[in-house]
Amino acid sequence: MNKTLQYYKEHALEYSKKTINTNMTQTYEMFEKYLQPHAHILDLGCGSGRDTKHFINNYNVTSLDPVKAFLNNVPKNVNKLNIDALDLIKHEELFNSFDAIFACASLLHIHKDNLKEVFLGCYKILKDEGIMYVSFKYGDYVGMRDDRYYIDLTEESIMEYIGDFHLVETKVTGDNLQRDNRWLNCILKKSM
């Protein structure tokens, strides 16, 4: 098991408490303006369950996280996938299943050598014209930080990884947890 996954397994409760009440209004607005009513969303890396709990009011949601303790945070009536994002490409039964993917601060832990494959898996599980929200810490750092692996990206460097996705919108923002970080927020589209 990699160190990042081990970190989240050991700190799931602490992480959930820290992030569950984060104000995500601007992020949700950026994402939801592209959604149709009752869209099927994959909350990729659901963590505290905060985003799933927001989306289930208006959309169909499936939550994905490799950490079982995080899946316990989402409501019982939500479909749950206990797999790693890297495994999406292997699950052909999921291909063309989702209208949208919400990957808030989750793909930033994927090793740079695997990130293209994860984006390809995301591309394949989206329906035609599907959209994806993704966020990364802003910059060019790659490596271990706070016992976790990170890849920080910019508007330019993300292009190396997104494959056939069309980059629709980017926004650089501050940190919702009031830390000294900047974030790259992107909307990607599976255009046919």
Coordinates of C-alpha atoms in Angstrom, one line a residue:
M1 CA 0.0 0.0 0.0
N2 CA 1.4 3.4 -0.9
K3 CA 2.2 6.0 1.9
T4 CA -0.6 8.4 0.9
L5 CA -3.3 5.8 1.1
Q6 CA -1.9 4.6 4.4
Y7 CA -2.0 8.2 5.7
Y8 CA -5.7 8.6 4.9
K9 CA -6.5 5.2 6.4
E10 CA -4.8 6.2 9.6
H11 CA -6.2 9.8 9.7
A12 CA -9.7 9.3 8.2
L13 CA -11.6 10.6 11.2
E14 CA -9.4 13.6 11.7
Y15 CA -9.4 14.5 8.0
S16 CA -13.2 14.2 7.8
K17 CA -13.7 16.5 10.8
K18 CA -11.4 19.1 9.3
T19 CA -13.1 19.2 5.9
I20 CA -16.8 18.3 6.4
N21 CA -17.9 21.9 7.0
T22 CA -15.7 23.7 4.4
N23 CA -17.6 26.3 2.4
M24 CA -17.6 25.0 -1.2
T25 CA -20.1 27.5 -2.6
Q26 CA -17.9 28.9 -5.3
T27 CA -16.6 25.4 -6.4
Y28 CA -20.1 24.0 -6.6
E29 CA -21.3 27.0 -8.7
M30 CA -18.4 26.5 -11.1
F31 CA -19.3 22.8 -11.5
E32 CA -23.1 22.8 -11.3
K33 CA -23.7 25.4 -14.0
Y34 CA -22.7 22.7 -16.5
L35 CA -25.0 20.0 -15.1
Q36 CA -28.5 19.0 -16.3
P37 CA -31.2 18.2 -13.8
H38 CA -30.8 14.7 -12.2
A39 CA -27.3 14.2 -13.7
H40 CA -25.4 11.2 -12.5
I41 CA -22.3 12.4 -10.7
L42 CA -19.3 10.4 -9.6
D43 CA -17.8 11.9 -6.5
L44 CA -14.3 10.7 -7.1
G45 CA -12.4 10.6 -3.8
C46 CA -15.4 11.4 -1.6
G47 CA -13.4 11.8 1.6
S48 CA -15.6 13.3 4.3
G49 CA -18.7 12.9 2.2
R50 CA -19.3 16.6 2.2
D51 CA -19.7 16.9 -1.6
T52 CA -21.9 13.8 -1.9
K53 CA -24.2 15.1 0.8
H54 CA -24.5 18.4 -1.2
F55 CA -25.1 16.8 -4.6
I56 CA -27.7 14.2 -3.5
N57 CA -30.3 17.0 -3.1
N58 CA -30.5 17.5 -6.8
Y59 CA -28.5 14.8 -8.6
N60 CA -27.9 11.0 -8.6
V61 CA -24.6 10.4 -7.0
T62 CA -22.1 7.5 -6.8
S63 CA -19.2 7.9 -4.3
L64 CA -15.8 6.5 -4.9
D65 CA -12.9 6.2 -2.4
P66 CA -10.2 3.6 -1.8
V67 CA -10.5 4.3 2.0
K68 CA -13.5 2.3 3.4
A69 CA -13.8 4.7 6.4
F70 CA -14.5 7.6 4.0
L71 CA -17.3 5.6 2.3
N72 CA -18.9 5.3 5.7
N73 CA -19.3 9.1 5.7
V74 CA -21.8 9.1 2.8
P75 CA -25.5 8.4 3.2
K76 CA -26.5 4.7 3.0
N77 CA -28.7 5.2 -0.1
V78 CA -25.7 6.3 -2.2
N79 CA -24.0 3.8 -4.5
K80 CA -20.4 3.3 -3.3
L81 CA -17.3 2.1 -5.1
N82 CA -14.4 1.1 -2.9
I83 CA -11.7 1.3 -5.6
D84 CA -8.8 3.5 -6.5
A85 CA -9.1 6.0 -9.3
L86 CA -6.3 4.1 -11.1
D87 CA -8.6 1.1 -11.3
L88 CA -11.3 3.0 -13.3
I89 CA -9.8 2.0 -16.6
K90 CA -10.2 -1.7 -15.7
H91 CA -13.9 -1.4 -15.0
E92 CA -15.5 -1.6 -18.4
E93 CA -19.0 -1.9 -16.8
L94 CA -18.6 1.7 -15.7
F95 CA -17.7 3.0 -19.2
N96 CA -20.2 5.7 -20.4
S97 CA -22.0 5.7 -17.1
F98 CA -21.7 9.2 -15.7
D99 CA -22.8 12.6 -16.8
A100 CA -20.2 14.3 -14.6
I101 CA -17.2 13.6 -12.3
F102 CA -16.3 15.7 -9.3
A103 CA -12.7 15.2 -8.3
C104 CA -12.0 17.8 -5.6
A105 CA -8.5 17.7 -4.4
S106 CA -8.3 13.9 -5.0
L107 CA -6.2 13.4 -8.2
L108 CA -3.4 15.5 -6.8
H109 CA -2.2 12.4 -4.9
I110 CA -1.9 10.3 -8.1
H111 CA 1.7 9.7 -9.1
K112 CA 2.6 11.7 -12.2
D113 CA 3.5 8.5 -14.0
N114 CA -0.1 7.3 -13.6
L115 CA -2.0 10.5 -14.0
K116 CA -2.6 10.2 -17.7
E117 CA -4.1 6.8 -17.2
V118 CA -6.4 8.1 -14.5
F119 CA -7.6 10.8 -16.8
L120 CA -8.2 8.2 -19.5
G121 CA -10.2 6.1 -17.1
C122 CA -12.3 9.2 -16.2
Y123 CA -12.8 10.0 -19.9
K124 CA -14.0 6.5 -20.6
I125 CA -16.5 6.4 -17.7
L126 CA -18.1 9.7 -18.8
K127 CA -20.9 9.8 -21.2
D128 CA -20.4 11.8 -24.4
E129 CA -20.4 15.5 -23.6
G130 CA -19.8 14.7 -19.9
I131 CA -18.0 17.1 -17.7
M132 CA -15.4 16.8 -15.0
Y133 CA -14.3 19.1 -12.3
V134 CA -10.8 18.6 -11.0
S135 CA -8.6 20.6 -8.6
F136 CA -4.9 20.6 -7.8
K137 CA -2.7 22.7 -5.6
Y138 CA -1.3 25.4 -7.9
G139 CA 2.4 25.2 -8.8
D140 CA 5.1 22.8 -10.1
Y141 CA 6.0 20.8 -7.0
V142 CA 6.0 16.9 -7.3
G143 CA 6.9 14.7 -4.4
M144 CA 6.1 14.0 -0.7
R145 CA 4.6 16.7 1.5
D146 CA 3.0 16.1 4.9
D147 CA 3.4 12.3 4.5
R148 CA 1.5 12.3 1.2
Y149 CA 2.5 12.4 -2.4
Y150 CA 1.4 15.5 -4.4
I151 CA 1.6 16.7 -7.9
D152 CA 0.9 20.4 -8.2
L153 CA -0.2 21.7 -11.6
T154 CA -0.8 25.0 -13.5
E155 CA -3.1 25.8 -16.4
E156 CA -0.2 24.9 -18.7
S157 CA 1.1 21.7 -17.1
I158 CA -2.3 20.0 -16.7
M159 CA -2.5 19.8 -20.5
E160 CA 0.2 17.2 -20.4
Y161 CA -2.1 14.8 -18.6
I162 CA -5.7 15.3 -19.7
G163 CA -5.6 13.5 -23.0
D164 CA -8.7 13.9 -25.2
F165 CA -10.5 16.1 -22.6
H166 CA -11.3 19.6 -23.8
L167 CA -10.3 22.3 -21.2
V168 CA -13.5 24.4 -20.8
E169 CA -12.7 26.6 -17.8
T170 CA -9.9 27.3 -15.3
K171 CA -9.9 29.4 -12.2
V172 CA -7.1 29.9 -9.7
T173 CA -8.5 30.4 -6.2
G174 CA -7.4 30.7 -2.6
D175 CA -7.7 27.9 -0.1
N176 CA -11.2 27.1 1.4
L177 CA -9.6 25.9 4.6
Q178 CA -7.8 29.2 5.1
R179 CA -4.3 27.8 4.5
D180 CA -1.6 29.5 2.5
N181 CA -2.3 27.6 -0.7
R182 CA -3.5 28.5 -4.2
W183 CA -5.6 26.0 -6.2
L184 CA -6.1 25.3 -9.9
N185 CA -9.8 24.5 -10.5
C186 CA -10.7 23.1 -14.0
I187 CA -13.7 22.1 -15.9
L188 CA -13.0 19.4 -18.5
K189 CA -15.4 18.1 -21.2
K190 CA -15.6 14.9 -23.1
S191 CA -16.4 16.3 -26.5
M192 CA -17.1 14.0 -29.4

